[in-house]
PDB file of C-alpha atoms in Angstrom:
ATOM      1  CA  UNK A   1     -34.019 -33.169  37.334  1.00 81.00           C
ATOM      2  CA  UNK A   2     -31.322 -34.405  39.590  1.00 87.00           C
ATOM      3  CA  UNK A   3     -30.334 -31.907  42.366  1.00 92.00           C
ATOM      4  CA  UNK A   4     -26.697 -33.106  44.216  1.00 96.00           C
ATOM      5  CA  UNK A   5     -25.905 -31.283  47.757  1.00 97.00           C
ATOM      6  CA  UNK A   6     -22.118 -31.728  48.774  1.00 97.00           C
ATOM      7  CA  UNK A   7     -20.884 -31.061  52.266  1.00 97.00           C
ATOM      8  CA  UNK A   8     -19.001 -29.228  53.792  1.00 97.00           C
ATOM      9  CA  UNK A   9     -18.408 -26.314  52.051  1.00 96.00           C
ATOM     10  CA  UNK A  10     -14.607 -26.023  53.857  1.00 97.00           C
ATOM     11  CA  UNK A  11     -13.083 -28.735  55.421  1.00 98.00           C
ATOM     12  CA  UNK A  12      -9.818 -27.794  57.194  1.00 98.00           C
ATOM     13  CA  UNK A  13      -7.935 -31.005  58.321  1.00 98.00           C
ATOM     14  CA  UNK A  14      -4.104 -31.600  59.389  1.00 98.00           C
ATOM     15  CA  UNK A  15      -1.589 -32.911  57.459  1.00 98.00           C
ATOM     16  CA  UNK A  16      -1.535 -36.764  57.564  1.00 98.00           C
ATOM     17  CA  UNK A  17      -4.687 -36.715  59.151  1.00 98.00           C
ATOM     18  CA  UNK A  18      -8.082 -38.359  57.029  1.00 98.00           C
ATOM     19  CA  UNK A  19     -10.704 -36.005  55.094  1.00 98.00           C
ATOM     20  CA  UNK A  20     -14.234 -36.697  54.136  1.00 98.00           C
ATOM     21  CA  UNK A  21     -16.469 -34.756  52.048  1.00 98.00           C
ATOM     22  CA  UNK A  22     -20.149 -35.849  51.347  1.00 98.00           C
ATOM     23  CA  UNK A  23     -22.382 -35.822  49.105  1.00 98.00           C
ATOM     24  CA  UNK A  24     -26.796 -36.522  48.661  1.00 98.00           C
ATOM     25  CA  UNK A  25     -28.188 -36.846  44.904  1.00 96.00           C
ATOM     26  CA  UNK A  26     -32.157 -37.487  44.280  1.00 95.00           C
ATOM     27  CA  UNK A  27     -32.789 -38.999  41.127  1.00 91.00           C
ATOM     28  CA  UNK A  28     -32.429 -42.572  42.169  1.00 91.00           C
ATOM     29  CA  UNK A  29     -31.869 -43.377  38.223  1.00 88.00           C
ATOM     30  CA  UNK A  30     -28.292 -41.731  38.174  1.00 90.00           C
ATOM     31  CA  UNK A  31     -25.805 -44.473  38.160  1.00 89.00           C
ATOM     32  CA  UNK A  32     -22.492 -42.612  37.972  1.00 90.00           C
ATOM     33  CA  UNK A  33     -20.784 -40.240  40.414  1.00 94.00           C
ATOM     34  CA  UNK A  34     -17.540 -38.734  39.645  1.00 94.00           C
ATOM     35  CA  UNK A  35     -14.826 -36.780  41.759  1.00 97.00           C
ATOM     36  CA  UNK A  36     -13.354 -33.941  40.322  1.00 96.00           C
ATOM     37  CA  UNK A  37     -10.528 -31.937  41.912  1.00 97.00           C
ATOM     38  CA  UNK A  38     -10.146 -28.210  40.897  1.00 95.00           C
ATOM     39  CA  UNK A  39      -6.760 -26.307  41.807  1.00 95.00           C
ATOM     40  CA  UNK A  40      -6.913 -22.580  41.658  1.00 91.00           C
ATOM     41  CA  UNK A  41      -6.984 -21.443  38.721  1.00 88.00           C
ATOM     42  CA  UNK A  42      -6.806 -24.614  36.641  1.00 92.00           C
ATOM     43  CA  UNK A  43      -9.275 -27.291  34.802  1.00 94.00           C
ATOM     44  CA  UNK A  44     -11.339 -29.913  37.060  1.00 94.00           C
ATOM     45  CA  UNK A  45      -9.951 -33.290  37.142  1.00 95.00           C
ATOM     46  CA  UNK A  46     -11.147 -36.311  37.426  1.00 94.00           C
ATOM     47  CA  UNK A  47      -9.987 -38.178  40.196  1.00 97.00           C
ATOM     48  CA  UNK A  48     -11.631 -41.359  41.086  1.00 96.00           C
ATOM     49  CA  UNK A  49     -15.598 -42.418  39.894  1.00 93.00           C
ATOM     50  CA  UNK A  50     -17.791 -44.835  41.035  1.00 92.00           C
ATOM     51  CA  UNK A  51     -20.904 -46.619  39.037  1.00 88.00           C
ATOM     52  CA  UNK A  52     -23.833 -47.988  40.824  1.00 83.00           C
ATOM     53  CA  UNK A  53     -23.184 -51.387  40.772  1.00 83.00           C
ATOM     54  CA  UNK A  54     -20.166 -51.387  43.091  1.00 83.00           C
ATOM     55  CA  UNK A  55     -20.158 -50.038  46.718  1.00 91.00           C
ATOM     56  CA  UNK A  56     -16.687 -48.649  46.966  1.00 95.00           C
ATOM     57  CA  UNK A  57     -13.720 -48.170  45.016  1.00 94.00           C
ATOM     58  CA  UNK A  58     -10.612 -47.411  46.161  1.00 96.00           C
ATOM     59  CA  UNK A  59      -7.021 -45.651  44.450  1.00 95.00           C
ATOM     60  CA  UNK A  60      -4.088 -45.337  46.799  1.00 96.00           C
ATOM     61  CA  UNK A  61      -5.195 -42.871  49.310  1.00 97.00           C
ATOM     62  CA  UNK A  62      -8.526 -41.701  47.898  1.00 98.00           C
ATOM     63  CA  UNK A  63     -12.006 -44.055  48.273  1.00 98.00           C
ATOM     64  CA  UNK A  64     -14.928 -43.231  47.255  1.00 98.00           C
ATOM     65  CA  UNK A  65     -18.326 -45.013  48.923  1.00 97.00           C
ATOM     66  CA  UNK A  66     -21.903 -45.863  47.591  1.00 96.00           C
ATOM     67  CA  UNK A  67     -24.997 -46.069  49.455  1.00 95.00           C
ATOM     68  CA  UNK A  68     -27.552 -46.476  46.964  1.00 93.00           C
ATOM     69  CA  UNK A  69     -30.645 -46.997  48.504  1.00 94.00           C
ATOM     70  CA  UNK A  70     -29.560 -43.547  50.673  1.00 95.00           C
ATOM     71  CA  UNK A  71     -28.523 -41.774  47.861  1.00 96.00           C
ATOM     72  CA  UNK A  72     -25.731 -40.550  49.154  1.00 95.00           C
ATOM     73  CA  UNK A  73     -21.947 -41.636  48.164  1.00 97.00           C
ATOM     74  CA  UNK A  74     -18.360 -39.775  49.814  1.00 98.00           C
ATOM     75  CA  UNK A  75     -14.892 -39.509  49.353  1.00 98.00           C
ATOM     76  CA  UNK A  76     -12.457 -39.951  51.346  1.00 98.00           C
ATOM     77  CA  UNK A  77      -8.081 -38.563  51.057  1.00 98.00           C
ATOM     78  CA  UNK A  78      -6.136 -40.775  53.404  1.00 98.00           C
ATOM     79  CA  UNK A  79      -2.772 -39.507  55.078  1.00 98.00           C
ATOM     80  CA  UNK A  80      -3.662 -35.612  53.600  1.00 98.00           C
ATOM     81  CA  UNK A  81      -0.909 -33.997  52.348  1.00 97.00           C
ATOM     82  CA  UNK A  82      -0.764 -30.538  51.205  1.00 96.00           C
ATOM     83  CA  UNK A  83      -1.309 -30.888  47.680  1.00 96.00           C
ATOM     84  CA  UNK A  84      -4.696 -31.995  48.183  1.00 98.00           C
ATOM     85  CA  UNK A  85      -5.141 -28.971  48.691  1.00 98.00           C
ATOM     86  CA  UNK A  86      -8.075 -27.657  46.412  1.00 97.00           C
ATOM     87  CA  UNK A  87     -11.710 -27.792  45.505  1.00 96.00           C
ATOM     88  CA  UNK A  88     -13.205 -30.949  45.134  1.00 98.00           C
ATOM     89  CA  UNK A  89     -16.909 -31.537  43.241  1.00 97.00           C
ATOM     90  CA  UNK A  90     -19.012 -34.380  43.130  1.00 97.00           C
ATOM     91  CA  UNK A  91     -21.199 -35.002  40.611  1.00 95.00           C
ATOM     92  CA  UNK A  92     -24.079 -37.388  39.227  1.00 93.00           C
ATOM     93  CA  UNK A  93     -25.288 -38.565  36.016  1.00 88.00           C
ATOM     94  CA  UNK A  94     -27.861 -40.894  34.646  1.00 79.00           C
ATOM     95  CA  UNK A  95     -24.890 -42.220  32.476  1.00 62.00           C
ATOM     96  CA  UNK A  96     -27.470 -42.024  28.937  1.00 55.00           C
ATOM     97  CA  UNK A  97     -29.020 -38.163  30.492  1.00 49.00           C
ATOM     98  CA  UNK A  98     -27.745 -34.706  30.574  1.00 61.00           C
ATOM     99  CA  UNK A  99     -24.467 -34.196  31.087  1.00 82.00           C
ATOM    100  CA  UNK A 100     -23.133 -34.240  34.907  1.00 89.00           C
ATOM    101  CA  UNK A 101     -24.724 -32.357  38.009  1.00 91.00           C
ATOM    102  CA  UNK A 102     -22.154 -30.779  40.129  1.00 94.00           C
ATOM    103  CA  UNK A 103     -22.648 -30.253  44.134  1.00 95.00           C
ATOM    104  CA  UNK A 104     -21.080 -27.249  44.774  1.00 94.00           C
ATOM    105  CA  UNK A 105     -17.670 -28.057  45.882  1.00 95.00           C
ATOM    106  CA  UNK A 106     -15.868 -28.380  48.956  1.00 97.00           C
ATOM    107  CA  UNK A 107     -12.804 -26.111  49.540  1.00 97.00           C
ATOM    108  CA  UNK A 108     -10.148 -28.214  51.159  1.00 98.00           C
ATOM    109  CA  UNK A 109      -7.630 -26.672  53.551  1.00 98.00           C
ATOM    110  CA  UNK A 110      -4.184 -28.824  54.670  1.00 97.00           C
ATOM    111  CA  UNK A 111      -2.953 -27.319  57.854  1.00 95.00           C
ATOM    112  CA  UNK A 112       0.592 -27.801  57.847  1.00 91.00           C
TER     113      UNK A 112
ATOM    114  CA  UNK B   1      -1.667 -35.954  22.908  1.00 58.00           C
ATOM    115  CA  UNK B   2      -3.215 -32.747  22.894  1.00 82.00           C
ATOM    116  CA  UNK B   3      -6.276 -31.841  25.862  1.00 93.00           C
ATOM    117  CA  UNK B   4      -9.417 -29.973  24.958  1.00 96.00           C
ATOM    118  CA  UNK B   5      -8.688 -26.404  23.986  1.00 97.00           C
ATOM    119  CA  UNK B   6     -10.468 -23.287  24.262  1.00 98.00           C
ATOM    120  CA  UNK B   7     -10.277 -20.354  22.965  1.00 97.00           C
ATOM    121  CA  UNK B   8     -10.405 -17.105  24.045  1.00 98.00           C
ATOM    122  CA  UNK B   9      -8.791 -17.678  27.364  1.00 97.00           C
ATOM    123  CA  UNK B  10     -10.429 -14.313  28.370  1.00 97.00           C
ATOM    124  CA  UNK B  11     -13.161 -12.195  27.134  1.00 98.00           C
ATOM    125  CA  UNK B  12     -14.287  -8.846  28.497  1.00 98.00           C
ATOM    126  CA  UNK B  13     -16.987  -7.643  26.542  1.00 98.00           C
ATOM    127  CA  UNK B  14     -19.656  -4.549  26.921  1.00 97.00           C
ATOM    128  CA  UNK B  15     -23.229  -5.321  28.117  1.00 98.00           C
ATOM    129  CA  UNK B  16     -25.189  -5.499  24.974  1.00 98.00           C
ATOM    130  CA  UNK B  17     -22.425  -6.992  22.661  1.00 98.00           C
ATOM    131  CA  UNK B  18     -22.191 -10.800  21.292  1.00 98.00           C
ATOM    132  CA  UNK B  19     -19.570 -13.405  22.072  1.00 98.00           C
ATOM    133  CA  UNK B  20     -18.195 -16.610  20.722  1.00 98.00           C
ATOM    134  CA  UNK B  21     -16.556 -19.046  22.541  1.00 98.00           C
ATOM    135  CA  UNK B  22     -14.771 -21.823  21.019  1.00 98.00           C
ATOM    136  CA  UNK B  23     -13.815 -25.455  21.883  1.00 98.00           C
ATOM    137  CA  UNK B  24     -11.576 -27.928  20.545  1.00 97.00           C
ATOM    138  CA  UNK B  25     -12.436 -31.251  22.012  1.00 96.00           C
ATOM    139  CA  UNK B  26      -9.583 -34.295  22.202  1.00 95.00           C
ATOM    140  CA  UNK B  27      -9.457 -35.501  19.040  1.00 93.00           C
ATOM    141  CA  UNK B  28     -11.829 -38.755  18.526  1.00 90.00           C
ATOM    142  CA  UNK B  29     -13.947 -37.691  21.101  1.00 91.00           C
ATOM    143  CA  UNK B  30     -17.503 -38.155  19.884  1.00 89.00           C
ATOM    144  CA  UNK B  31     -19.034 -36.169  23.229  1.00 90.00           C
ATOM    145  CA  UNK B  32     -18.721 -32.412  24.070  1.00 93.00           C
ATOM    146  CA  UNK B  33     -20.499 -30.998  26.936  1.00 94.00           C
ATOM    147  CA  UNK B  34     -20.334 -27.400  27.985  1.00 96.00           C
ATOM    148  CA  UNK B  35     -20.655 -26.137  31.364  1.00 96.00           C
ATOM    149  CA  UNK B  36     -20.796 -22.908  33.463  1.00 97.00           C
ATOM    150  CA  UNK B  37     -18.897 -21.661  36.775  1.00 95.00           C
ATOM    151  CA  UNK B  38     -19.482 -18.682  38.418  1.00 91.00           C
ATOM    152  CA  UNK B  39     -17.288 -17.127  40.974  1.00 81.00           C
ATOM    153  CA  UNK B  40     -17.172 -19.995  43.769  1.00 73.00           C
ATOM    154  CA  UNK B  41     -19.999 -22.016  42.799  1.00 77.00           C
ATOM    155  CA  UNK B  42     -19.967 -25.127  41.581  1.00 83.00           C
ATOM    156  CA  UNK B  43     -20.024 -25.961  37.537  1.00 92.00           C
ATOM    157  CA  UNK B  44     -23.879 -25.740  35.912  1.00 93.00           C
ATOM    158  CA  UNK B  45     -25.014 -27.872  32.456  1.00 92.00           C
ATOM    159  CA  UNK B  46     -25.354 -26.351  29.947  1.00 95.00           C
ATOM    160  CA  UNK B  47     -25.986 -28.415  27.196  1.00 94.00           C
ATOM    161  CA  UNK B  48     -23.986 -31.469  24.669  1.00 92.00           C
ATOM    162  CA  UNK B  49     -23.550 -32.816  21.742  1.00 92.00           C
ATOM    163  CA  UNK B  50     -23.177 -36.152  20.301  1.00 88.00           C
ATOM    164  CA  UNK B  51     -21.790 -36.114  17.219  1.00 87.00           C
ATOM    165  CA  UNK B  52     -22.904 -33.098  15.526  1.00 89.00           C
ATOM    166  CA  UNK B  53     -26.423 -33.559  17.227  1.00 89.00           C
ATOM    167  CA  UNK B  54     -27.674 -31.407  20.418  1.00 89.00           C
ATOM    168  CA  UNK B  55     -30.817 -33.477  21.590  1.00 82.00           C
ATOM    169  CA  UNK B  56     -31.703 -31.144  24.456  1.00 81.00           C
ATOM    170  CA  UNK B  57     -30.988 -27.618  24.531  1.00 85.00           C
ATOM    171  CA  UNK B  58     -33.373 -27.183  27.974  1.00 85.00           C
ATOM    172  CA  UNK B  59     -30.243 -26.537  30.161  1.00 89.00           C
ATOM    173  CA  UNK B  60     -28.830 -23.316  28.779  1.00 93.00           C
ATOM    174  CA  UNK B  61     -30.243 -20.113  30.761  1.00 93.00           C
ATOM    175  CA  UNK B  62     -31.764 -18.559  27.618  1.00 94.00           C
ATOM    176  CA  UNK B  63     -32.805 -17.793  24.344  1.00 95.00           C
ATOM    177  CA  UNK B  64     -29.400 -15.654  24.263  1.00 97.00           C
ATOM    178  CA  UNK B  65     -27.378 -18.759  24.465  1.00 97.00           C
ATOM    179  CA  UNK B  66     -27.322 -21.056  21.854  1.00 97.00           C
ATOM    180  CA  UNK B  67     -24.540 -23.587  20.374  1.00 97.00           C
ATOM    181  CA  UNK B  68     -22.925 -25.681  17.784  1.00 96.00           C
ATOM    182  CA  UNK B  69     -20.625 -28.262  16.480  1.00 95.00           C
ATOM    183  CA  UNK B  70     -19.677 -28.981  13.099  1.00 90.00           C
ATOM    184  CA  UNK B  71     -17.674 -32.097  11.554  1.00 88.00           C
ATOM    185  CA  UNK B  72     -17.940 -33.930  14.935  1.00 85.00           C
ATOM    186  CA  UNK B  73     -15.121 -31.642  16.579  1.00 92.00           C
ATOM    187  CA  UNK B  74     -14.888 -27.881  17.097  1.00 96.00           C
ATOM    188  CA  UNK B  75     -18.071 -26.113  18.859  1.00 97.00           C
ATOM    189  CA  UNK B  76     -18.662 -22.630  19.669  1.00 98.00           C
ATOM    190  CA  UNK B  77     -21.025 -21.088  22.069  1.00 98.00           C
ATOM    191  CA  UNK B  78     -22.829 -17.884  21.438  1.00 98.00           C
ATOM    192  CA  UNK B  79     -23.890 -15.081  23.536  1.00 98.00           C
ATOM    193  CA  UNK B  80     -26.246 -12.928  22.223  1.00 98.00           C
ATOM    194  CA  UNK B  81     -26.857  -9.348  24.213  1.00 98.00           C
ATOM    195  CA  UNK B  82     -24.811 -10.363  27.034  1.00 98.00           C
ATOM    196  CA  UNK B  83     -26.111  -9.176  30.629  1.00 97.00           C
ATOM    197  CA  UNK B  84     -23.557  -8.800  33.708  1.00 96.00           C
ATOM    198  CA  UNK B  85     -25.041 -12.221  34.985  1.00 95.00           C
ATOM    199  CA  UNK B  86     -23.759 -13.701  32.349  1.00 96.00           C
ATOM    200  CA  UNK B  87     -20.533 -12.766  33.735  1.00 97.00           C
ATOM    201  CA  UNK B  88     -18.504 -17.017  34.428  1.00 97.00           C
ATOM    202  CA  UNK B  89     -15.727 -18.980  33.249  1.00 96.00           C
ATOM    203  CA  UNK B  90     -17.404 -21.608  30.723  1.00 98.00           C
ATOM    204  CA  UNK B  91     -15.676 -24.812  30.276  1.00 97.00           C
ATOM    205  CA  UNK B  92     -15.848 -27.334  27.459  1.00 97.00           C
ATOM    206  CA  UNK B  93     -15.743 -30.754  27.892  1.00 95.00           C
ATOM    207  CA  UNK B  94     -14.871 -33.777  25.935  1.00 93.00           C
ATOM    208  CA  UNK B  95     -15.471 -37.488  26.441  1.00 90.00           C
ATOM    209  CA  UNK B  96     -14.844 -40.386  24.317  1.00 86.00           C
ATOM    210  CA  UNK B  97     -18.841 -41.573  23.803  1.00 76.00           C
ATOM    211  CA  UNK B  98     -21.773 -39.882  25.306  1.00 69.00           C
ATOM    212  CA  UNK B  99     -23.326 -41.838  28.483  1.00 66.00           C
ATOM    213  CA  UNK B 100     -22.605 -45.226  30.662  1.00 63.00           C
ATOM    214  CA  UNK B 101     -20.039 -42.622  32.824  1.00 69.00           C
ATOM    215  CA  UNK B 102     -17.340 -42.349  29.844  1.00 79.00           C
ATOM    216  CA  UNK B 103     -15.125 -40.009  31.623  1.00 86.00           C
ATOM    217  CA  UNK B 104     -15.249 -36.253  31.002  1.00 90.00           C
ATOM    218  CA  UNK B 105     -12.076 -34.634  30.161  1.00 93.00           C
ATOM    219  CA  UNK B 106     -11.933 -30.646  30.632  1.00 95.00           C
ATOM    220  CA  UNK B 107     -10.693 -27.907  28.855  1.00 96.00           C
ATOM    221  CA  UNK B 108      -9.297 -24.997  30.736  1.00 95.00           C
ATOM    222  CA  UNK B 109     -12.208 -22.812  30.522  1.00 96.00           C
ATOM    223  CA  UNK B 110     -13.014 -19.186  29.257  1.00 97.00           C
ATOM    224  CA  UNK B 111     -13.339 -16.770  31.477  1.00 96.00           C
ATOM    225  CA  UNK B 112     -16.075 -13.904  29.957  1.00 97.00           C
ATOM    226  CA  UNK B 113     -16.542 -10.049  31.791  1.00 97.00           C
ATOM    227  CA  UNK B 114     -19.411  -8.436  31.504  1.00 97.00           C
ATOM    228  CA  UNK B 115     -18.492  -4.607  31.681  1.00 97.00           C
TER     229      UNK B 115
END
């Protein structure tokens, strides 16, 4: 089955200055890879996706990146600001398979 | 309009007794998906349903667990005999159609103690 590592675990970074969290998947069949962003104590959200036929994507301050033949896709928060503050999770999917595999999140910190 | 719903917000329950967790997925939503997070980690599959229909039941941790979903809509999750590992939030998920990266909409999760 698919297996998704996500780096780093923490990721501390100034206010205004640029975050990037990373993420590997194996089964080259997946074909979608979502962002979710989880406050404390609240639902994940989806906050940007990507499918496997485009290379990046970008939404105001947030991109996400695809290297397919890598396996390995990020996202990156633009001109941080504290409330992107939060866990983030990337995940995979086949798009037709099982449901989404999570990595296992990345706690970001914005230093004021 | 209304998000997916879930129901009990919190559980504790005694080692040895069953549960049943409930999920109300958006309304129209075809897909529900249930997941697992334990403290800090990231969210594991559990299993989903299209329609009424669970294909593949190979994701949930055991024989204890099992689930269902009637009329298209409202799904609960059993645990039988729960153990202290089985101690998570569990989150229910709804998305429009099942596959081709229809986006998955959250509920806000129940969180179960295992005493």
């Amino acid at each position: 089955g698919e297996n998704v590592e996500q780096h780093p675990s923490t990721l501390s970074v100034q206010e205004g200055d640029s975050a990037v969290i990373k993420c590997t998947y194996s089964d080259s069949a997946s074909n979608y890879f979502p962002w979710y962003k989880q406050e404390l104590g609240k639902r994940p959200q989806l906050i940007i996706d990507i499918r496997s036929n485009v290379g990046e994507k970008k939404d105001q301050r947030i991109a996400v990146t695809l290297n397919k033949t890598a396996k390995h896709f990020s996202l990156h928060i633009t001109e941080t600001q504290p409330e992107d503050s939060a866990v983030y999770f990337c995940a995979a999917s086949e798009g037709g398979a099982d449901g989404l595999t999570f990595g296992k999140g990345t706690h970001l910190i914005i230093q004021p | 309009g209304a998000g997916v719903s879930q129901s009990p917000s919190n559980k504790v329950t005694e080692k040895g007794k069953d549960v049943e967790l409930r999920c109300d997925p958006i309304s129209g939503h075809t897909a529900l998906y249930w997941y697992r997070q334990s403290l800090g980690q990231g969210l594991e599959f559990l299993i989903y349903f299209q329609g009424n229909s669970a294909p593949d039941k190979s994701g949930l941790p055991s024989d204890r667990f099992s689930a269902e979903r009637t009329g298209g809509s409202v799904s609960t999750l059993t645990i039988q005999r729960t153990q202290q590992e089985d101690s998570a939030v569990y989150l229910c998920a709804s998305s429009l159609y099942y596959g081709q990266g229809y986006e998955q909409y959250f509920g806000p999760g129940t969180r179960l103690t295992v005493t």
